[in-house]
PDB file of C-alpha atoms and ligand atoms in Angstrom:
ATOM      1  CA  UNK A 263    -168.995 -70.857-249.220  1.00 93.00           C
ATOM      2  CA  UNK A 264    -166.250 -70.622-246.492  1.00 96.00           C
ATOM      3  CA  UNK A 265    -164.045 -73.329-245.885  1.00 98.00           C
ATOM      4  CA  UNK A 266    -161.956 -74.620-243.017  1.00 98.00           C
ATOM      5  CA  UNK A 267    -159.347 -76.791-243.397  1.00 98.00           C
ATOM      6  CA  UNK A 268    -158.274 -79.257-240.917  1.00 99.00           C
ATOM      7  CA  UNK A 269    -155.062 -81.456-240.054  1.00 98.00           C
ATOM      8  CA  UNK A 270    -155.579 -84.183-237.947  1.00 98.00           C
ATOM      9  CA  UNK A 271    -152.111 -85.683-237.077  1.00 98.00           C
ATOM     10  CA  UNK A 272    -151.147 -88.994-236.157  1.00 98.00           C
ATOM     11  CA  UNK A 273    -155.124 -90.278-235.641  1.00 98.00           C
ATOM     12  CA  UNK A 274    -153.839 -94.049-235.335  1.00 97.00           C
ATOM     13  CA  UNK A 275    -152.177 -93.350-232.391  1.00 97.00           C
ATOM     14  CA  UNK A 276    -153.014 -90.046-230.976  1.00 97.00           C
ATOM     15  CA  UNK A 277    -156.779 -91.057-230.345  1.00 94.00           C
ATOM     16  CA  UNK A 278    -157.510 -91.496-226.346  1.00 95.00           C
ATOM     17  CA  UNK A 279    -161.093 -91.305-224.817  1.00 94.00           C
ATOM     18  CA  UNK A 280    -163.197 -90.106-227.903  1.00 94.00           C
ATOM     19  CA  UNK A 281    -160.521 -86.987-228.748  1.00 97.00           C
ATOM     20  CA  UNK A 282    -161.508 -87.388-232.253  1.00 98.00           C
ATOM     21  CA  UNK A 283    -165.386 -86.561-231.304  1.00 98.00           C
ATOM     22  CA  UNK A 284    -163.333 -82.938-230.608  1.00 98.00           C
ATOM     23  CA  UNK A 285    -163.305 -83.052-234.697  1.00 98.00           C
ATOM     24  CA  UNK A 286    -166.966 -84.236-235.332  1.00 98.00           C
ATOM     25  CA  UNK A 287    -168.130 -81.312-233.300  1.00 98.00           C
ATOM     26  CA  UNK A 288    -166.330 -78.464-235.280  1.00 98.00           C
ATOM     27  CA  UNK A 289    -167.518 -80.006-238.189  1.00 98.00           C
ATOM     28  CA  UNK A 290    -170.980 -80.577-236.801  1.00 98.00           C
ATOM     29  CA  UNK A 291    -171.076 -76.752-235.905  1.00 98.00           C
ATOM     30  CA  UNK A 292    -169.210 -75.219-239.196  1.00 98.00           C
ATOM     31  CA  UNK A 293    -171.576 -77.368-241.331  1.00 98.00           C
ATOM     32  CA  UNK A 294    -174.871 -76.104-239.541  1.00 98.00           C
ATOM     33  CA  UNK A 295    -173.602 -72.617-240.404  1.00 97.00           C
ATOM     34  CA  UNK A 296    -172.980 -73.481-244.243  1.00 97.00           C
ATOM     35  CA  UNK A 297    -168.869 -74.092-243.716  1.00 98.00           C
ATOM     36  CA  UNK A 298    -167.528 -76.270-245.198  1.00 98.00           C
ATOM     37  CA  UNK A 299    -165.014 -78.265-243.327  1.00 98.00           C
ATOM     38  CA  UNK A 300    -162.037 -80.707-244.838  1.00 98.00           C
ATOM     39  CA  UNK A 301    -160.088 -83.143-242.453  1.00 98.00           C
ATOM     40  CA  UNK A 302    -157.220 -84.213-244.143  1.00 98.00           C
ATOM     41  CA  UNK A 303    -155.079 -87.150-241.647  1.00 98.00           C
ATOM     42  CA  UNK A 304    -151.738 -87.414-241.545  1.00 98.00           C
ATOM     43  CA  UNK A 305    -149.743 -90.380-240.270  1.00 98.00           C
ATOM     44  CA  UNK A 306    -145.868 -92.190-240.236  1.00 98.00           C
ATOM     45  CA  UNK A 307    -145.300 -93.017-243.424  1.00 97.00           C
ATOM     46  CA  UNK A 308    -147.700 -90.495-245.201  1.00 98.00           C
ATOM     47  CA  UNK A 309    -146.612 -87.625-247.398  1.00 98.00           C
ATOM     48  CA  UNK A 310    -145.359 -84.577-246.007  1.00 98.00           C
ATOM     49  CA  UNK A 311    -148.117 -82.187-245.119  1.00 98.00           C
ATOM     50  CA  UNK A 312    -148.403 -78.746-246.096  1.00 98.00           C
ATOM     51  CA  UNK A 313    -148.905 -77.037-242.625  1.00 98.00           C
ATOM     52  CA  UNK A 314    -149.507 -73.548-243.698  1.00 98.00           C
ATOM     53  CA  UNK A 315    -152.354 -74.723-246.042  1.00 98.00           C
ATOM     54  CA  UNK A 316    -154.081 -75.921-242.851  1.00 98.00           C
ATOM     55  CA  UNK A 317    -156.684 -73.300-240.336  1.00 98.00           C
ATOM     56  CA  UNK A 318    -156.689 -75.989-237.933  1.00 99.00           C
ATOM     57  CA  UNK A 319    -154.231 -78.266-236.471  1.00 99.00           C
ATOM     58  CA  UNK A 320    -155.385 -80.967-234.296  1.00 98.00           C
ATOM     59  CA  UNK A 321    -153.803 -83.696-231.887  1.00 98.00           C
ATOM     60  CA  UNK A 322    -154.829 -86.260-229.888  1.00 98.00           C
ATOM     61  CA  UNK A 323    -153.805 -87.959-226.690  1.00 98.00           C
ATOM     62  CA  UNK A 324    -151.914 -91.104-226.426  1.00 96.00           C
ATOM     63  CA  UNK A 325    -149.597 -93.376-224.288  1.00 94.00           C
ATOM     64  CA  UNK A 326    -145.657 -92.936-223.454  1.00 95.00           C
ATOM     65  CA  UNK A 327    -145.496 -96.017-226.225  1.00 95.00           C
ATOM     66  CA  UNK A 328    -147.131 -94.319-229.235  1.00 96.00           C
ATOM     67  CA  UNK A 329    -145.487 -90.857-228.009  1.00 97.00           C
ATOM     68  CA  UNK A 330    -141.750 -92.278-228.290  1.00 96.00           C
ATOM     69  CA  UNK A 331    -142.701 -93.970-231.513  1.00 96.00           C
ATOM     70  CA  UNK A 332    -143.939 -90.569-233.072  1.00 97.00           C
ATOM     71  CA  UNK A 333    -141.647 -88.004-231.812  1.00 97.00           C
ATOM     72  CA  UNK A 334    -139.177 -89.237-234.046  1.00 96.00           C
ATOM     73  CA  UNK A 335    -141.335 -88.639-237.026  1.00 98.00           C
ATOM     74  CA  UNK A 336    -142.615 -85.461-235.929  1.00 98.00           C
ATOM     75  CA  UNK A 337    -139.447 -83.557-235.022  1.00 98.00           C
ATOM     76  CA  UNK A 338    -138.589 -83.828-238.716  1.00 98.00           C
ATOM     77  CA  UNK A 339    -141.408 -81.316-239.129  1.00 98.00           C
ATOM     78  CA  UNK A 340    -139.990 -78.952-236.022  1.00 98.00           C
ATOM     79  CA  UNK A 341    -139.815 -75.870-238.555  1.00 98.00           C
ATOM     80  CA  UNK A 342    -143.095 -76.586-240.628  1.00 98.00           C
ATOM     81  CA  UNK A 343    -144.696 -76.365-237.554  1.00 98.00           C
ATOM     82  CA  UNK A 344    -143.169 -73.460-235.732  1.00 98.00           C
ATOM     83  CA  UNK A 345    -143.726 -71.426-238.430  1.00 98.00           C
ATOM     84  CA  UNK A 346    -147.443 -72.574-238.517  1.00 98.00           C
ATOM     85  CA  UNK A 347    -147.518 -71.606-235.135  1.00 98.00           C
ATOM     86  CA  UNK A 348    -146.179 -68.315-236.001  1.00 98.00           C
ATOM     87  CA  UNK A 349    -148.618 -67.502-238.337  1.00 98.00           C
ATOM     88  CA  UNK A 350    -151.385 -68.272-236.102  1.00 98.00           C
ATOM     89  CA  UNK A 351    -152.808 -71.328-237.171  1.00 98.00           C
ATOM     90  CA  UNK A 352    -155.058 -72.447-234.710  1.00 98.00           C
ATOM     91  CA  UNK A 353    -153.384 -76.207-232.822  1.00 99.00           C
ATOM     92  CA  UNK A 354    -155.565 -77.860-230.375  1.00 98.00           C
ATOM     93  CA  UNK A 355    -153.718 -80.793-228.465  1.00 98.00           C
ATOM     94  CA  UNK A 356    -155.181 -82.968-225.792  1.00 98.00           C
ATOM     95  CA  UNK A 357    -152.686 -84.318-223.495  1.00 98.00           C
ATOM     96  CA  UNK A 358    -150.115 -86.645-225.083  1.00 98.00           C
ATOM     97  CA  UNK A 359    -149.732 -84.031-227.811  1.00 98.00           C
ATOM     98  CA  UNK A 360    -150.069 -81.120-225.464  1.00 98.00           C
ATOM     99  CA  UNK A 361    -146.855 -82.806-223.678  1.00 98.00           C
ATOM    100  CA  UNK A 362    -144.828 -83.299-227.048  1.00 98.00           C
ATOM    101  CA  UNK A 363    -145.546 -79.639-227.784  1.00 98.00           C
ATOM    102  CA  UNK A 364    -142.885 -78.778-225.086  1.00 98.00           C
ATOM    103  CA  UNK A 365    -139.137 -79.348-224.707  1.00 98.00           C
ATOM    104  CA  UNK A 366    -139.250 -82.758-223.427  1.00 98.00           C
ATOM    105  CA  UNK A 367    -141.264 -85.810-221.758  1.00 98.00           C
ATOM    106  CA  UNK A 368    -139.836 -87.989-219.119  1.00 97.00           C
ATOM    107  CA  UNK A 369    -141.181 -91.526-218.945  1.00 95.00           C
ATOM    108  CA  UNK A 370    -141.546 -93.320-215.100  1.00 92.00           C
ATOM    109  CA  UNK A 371    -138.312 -95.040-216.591  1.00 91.00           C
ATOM    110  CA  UNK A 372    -136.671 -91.846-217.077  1.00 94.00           C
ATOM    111  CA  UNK A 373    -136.660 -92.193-220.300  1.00 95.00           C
ATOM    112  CA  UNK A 374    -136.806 -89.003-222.603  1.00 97.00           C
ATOM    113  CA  UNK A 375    -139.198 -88.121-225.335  1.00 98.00           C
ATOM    114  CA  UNK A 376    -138.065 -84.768-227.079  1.00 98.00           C
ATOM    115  CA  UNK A 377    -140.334 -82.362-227.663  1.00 98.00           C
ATOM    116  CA  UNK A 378    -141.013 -79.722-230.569  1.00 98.00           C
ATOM    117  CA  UNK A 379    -139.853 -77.417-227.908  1.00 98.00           C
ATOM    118  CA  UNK A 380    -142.361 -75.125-229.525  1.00 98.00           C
ATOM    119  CA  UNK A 381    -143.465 -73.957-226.207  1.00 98.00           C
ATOM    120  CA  UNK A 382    -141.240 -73.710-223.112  1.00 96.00           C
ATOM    121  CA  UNK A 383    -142.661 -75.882-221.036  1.00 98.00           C
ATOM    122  CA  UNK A 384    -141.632 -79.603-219.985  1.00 98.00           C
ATOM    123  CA  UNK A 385    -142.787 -82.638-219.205  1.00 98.00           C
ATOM    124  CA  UNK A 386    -141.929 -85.436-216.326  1.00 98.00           C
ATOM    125  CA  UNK A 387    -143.470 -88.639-214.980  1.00 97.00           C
ATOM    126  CA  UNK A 388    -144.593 -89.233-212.092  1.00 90.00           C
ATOM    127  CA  UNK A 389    -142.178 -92.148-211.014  1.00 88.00           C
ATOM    128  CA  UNK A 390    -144.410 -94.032-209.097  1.00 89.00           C
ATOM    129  CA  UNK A 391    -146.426 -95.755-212.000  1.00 87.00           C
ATOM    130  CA  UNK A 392    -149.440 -96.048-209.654  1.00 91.00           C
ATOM    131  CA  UNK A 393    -149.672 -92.528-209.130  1.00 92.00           C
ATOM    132  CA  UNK A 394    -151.607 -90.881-212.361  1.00 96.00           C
ATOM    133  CA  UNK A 395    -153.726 -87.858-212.699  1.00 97.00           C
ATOM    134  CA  UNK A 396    -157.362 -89.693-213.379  1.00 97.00           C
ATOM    135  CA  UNK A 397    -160.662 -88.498-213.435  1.00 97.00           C
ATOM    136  CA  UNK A 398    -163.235 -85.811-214.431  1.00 97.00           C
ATOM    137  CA  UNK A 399    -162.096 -82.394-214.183  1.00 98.00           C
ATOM    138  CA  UNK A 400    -163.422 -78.572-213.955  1.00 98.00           C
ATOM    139  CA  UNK A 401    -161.430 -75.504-214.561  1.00 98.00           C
ATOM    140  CA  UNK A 402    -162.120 -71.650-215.299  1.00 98.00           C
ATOM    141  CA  UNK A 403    -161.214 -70.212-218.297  1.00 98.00           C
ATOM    142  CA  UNK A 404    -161.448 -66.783-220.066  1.00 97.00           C
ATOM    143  CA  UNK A 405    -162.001 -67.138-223.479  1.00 93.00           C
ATOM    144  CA  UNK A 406    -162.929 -64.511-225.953  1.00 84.00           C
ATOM    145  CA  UNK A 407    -163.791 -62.027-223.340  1.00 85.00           C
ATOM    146  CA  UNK A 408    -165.574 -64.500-221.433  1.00 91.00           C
ATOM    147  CA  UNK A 409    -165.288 -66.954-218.344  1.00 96.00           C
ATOM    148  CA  UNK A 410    -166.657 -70.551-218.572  1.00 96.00           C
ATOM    149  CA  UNK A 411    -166.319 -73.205-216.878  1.00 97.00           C
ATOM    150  CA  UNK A 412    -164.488 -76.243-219.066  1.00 98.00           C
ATOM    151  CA  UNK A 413    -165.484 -79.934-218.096  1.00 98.00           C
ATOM    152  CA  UNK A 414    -163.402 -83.290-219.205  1.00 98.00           C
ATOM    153  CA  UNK A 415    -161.373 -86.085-217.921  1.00 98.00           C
ATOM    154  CA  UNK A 416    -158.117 -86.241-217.312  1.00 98.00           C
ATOM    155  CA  UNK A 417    -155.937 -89.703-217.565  1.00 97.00           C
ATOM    156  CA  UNK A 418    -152.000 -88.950-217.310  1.00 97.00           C
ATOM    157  CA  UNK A 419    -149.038 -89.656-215.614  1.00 97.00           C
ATOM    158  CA  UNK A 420    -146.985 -86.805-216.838  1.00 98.00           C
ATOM    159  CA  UNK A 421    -146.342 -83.549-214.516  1.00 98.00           C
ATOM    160  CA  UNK A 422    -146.211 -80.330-216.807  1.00 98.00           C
ATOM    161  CA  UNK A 423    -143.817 -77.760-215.489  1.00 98.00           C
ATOM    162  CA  UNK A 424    -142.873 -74.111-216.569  1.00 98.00           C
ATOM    163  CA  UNK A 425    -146.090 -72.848-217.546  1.00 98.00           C
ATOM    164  CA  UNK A 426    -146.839 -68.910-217.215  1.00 96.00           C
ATOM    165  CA  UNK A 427    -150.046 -68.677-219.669  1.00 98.00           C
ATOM    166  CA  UNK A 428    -152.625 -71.614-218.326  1.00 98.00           C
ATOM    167  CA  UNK A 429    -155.698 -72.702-220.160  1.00 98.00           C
ATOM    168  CA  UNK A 430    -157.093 -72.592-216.767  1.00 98.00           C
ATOM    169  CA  UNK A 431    -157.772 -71.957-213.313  1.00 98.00           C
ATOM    170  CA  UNK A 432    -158.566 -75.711-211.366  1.00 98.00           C
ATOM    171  CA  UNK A 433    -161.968 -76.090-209.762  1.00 97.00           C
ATOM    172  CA  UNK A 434    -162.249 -79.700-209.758  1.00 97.00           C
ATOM    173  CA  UNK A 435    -159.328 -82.340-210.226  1.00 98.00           C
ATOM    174  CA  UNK A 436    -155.536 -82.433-210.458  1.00 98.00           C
ATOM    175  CA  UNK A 437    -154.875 -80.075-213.594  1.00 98.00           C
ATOM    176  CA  UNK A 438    -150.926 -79.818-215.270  1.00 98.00           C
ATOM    177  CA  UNK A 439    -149.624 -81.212-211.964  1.00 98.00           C
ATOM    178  CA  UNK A 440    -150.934 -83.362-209.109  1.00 97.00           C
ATOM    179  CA  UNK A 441    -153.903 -81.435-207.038  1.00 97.00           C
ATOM    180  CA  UNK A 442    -152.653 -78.234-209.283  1.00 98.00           C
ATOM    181  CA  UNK A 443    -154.116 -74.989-209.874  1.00 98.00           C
ATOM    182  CA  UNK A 444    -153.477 -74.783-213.227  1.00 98.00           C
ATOM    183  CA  UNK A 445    -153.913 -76.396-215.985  1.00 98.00           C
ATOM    184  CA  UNK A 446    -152.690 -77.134-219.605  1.00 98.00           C
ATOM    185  CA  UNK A 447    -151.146 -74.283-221.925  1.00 98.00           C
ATOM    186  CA  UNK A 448    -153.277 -70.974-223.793  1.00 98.00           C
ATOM    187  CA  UNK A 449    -152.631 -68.758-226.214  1.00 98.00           C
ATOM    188  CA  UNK A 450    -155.145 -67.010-228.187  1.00 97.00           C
ATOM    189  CA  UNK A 451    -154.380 -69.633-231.463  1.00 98.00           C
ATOM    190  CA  UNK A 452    -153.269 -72.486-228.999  1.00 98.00           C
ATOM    191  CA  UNK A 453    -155.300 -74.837-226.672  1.00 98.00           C
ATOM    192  CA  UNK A 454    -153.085 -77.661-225.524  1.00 98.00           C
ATOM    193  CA  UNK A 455    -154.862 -79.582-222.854  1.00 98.00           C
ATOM    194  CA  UNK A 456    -155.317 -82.554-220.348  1.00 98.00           C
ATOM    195  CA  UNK A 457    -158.861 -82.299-220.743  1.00 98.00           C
ATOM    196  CA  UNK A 458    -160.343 -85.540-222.743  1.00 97.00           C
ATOM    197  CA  UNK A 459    -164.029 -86.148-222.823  1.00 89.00           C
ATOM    198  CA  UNK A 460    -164.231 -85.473-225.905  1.00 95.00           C
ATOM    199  CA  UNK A 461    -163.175 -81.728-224.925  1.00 98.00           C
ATOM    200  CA  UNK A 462    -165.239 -79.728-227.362  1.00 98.00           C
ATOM    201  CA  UNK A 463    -168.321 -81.893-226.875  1.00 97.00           C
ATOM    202  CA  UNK A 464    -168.961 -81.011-223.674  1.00 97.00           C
ATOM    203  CA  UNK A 465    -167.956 -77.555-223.969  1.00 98.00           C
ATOM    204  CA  UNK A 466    -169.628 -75.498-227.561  1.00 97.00           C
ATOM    205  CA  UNK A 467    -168.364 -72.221-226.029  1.00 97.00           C
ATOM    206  CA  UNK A 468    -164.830 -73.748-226.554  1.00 98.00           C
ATOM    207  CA  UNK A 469    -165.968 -74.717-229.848  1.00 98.00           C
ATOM    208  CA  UNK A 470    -167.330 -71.844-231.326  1.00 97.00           C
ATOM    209  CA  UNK A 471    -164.161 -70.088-230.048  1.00 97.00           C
ATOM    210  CA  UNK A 472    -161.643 -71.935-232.043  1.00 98.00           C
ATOM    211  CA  UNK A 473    -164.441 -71.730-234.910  1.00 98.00           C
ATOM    212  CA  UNK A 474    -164.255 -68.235-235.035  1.00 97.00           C
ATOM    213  CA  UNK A 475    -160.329 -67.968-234.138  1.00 97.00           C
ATOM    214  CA  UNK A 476    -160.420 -70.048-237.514  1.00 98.00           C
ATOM    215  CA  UNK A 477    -162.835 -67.637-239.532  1.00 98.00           C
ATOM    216  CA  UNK A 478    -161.508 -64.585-238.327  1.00 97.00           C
ATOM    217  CA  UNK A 479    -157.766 -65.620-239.093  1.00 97.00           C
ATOM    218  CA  UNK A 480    -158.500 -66.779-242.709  1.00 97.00           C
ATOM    219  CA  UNK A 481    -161.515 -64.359-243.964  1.00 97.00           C
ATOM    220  CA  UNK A 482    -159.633 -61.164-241.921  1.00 92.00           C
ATOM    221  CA  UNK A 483    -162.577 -60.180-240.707  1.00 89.00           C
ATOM    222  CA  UNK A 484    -164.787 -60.742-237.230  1.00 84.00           C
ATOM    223  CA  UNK A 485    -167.732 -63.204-237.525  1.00 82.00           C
ATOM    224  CA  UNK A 486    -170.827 -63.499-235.441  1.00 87.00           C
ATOM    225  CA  UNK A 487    -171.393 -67.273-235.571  1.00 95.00           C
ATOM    226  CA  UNK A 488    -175.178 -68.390-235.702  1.00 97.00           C
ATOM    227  CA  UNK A 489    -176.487 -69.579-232.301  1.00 97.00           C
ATOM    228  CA  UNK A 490    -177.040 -72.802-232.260  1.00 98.00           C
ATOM    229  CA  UNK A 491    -179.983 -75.115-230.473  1.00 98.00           C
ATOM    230  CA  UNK A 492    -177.241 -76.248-227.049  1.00 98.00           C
ATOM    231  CA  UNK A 493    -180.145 -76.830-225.007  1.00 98.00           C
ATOM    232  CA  UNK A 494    -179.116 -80.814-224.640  1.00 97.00           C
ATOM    233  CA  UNK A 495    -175.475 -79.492-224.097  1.00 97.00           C
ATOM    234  CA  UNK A 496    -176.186 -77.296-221.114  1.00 97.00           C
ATOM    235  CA  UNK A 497    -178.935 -80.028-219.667  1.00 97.00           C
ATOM    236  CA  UNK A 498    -175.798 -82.287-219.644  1.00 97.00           C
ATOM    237  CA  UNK A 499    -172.904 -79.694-218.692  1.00 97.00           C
ATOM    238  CA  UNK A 500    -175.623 -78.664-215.220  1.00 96.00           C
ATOM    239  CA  UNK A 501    -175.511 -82.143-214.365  1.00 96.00           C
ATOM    240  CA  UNK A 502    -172.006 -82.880-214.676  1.00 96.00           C
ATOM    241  CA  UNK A 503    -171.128 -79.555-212.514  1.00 97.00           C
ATOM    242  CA  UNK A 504    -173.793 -79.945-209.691  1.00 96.00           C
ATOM    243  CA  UNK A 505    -171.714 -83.723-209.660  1.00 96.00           C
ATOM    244  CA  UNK A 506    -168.223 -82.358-209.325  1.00 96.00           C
ATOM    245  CA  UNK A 507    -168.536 -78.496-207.565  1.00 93.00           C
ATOM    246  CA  UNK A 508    -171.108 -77.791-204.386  1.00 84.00           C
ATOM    247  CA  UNK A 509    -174.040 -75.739-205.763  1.00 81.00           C
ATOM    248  CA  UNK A 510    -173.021 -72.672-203.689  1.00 79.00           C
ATOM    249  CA  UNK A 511    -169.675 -72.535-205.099  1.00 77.00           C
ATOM    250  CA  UNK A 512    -170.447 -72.818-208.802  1.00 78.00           C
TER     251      UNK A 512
HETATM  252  N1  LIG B  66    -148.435 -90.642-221.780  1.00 67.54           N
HETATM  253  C1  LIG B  66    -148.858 -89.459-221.177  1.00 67.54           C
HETATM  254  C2  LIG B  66    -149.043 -89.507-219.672  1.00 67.54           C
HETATM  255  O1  LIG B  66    -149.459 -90.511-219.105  1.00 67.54           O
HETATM  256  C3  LIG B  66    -150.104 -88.987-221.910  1.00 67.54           C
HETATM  257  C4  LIG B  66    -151.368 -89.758-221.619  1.00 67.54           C
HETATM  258  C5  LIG B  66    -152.545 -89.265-222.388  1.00 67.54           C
HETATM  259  O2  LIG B  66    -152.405 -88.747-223.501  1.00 67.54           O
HETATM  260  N2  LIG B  66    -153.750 -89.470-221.841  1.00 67.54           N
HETATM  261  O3  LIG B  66    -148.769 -88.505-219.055  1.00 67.54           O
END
C-alpha cells in the first residue's frame, strides 16, 4: 500500500478559516485511492521533527500575534527545512505561513517578524490597520500542464513584495498586494498562498496536484490518480464563479 506522510506544523496556532479542512481533503482523496495517509503535528514545545521523513509539509494561517510567537521556534529549524525544500518535499502554506516563508514580516507597528528567508520574498503591513485584504478571491493558475481557475478567501493585512514566480494570475480580489495581479508564491513542490477557504476543498484539481507531486516524488514514478465522483465540487465551484466573475468573462 502507498503511503504519504504528512507534517502539519504549528496546528494550535496556524489554523485560520478551516485551513486544516486543506488536510482532510488529501486524506479524503489518498484514502479513496487505497493511500494511506499519516499526519503527524508538530508544535512549541514538541520534539524535533524529522523533516526529510515527511512527503508533505503543511502550514496554516494565523495572526501577527501567533506569527511573532512562532518564528522564534521555527527559525531554529531554518536548515531542516531548507534542505527539505531542496529535496523537493512538497510545503503548502496559506497566508501567515506563506509570509514567514520569506525574509521578513512587518507588523502595522513596524515591528519585524523574521522569516526562514527560504524564499526571497518579503513581507510588510499595511500601516493603516483598517486597511486589510478581505474577501473571496479568483485567480488563474497553470498547474500540471493545465489552467484552472483557484477560488478562496483572503483575510490579511500583510503586502508581499519581490515575487517573480506567482501562484497566480488575479481575476477576482486583491491577491499578494492591494487590488494586485498576482498572487502568492509557486514552484512546482511549493504552494504558499493567501487563499483560505479551506483552499483544497474548493479546488480537487489543486488537490490531486500536490497528491501526485507527492506520489511521483516518493514512488519515482508518474501516477494516473483515479477520478473521483467531483460532481458536488464543480456544482459548488459554478456557483461561486458566476458570483464573483461576469459569465462572459469566465
Ligand atoms: N498576520 C498576517 C496578515 O494579516 C496573516 C493573516 C492570516 O494568516 N490570515 O497579513
Amino acid at each position: 500500500m502507498k503511503e504519504i506522510r504528512i507534517l502539519y506544523l504549528y496546528p494550535d496556532m496556524l489554523e485560520l478559516y478551516g485551513d486544516y479542512g486543506n488536510l482532510q481533503v488529501l486524506k479524503y482523496r489518498m484514502e479513496k485511492r487505497d493511500i494511506q495517509v499519516i499526519i503527524d503535528r508538530y508544535s512549541i514545545g514538541d520534539p524535533k521533527p524529522d523533516f526529510l521523513s515527511y512527503d508533505l509539509i503543511f502550514a496554516g494561517g494565523g495572526a501577527d500575534n501567533e506569527q511573532s510567537i512562532l518564528a522564534k521556534d521555527l527559525l531554529q529549524y531554518e536548515e531542516e527545512i531548507k534542505e527539505a525544500v531542496r529535496q523537493k518535499v512538497f510545503f503548502l502554506l496559506i497566508c501567515g505561513a506563506y509570509q514567514l516563508f520569506g525574509k521578513y514580516y512587518k507588523g502595522v507597528e513596524g515591528n519585524i517578524i523574521p522569516g526562514l528567508a527560504i524564499f526571497d520574498y518579503y513581507t510588510e503591513a499595511s500601516t493603516d490597520r483598517t486597511k486589510r485584504c478581505i474577501g473571496n478571491i479568483v485567480i488563474e493558475v497553470n498547474i500540471g500542464e493545465k489552467q484552472t481557475k483557484v477560488i478562496g478567501f483572503e483575510n490579511h493585512g500583510g503586502q508581499t513584495h519581490g515575487i517573480t514566480t506567482p501562484f497566480g494570475k488575479v481575476l477576482f480580489g486583491n491577491g499578494n498586494q492591494f487590488k494586485d495581479t498576482q498572487e502568492g508564491f509557486f514552484l512546482p513542490h511549493v504552494i504558499a498562498t493567501y487563499l483560505h477557504g479551506p483552499l483544497l476543498a474548493k479546488n480537487p484539481e489543486i488537490a490531486d496536484y500536490v497528491i501526485s507531486t507527492c506520489l511521483t516524488r516518493k514512488y519515482e514514478e508518474k501516477m494516473d490518480l483515479l477520478k473521483l465522483d467531483d460532481e458536488l465540487e464543480e456544482k459548488c465551484r459554478k456557483q461561486l464563479l458566476v458570483r464573483f466573475i461576469p459569465v462572459e468573462k469566465q
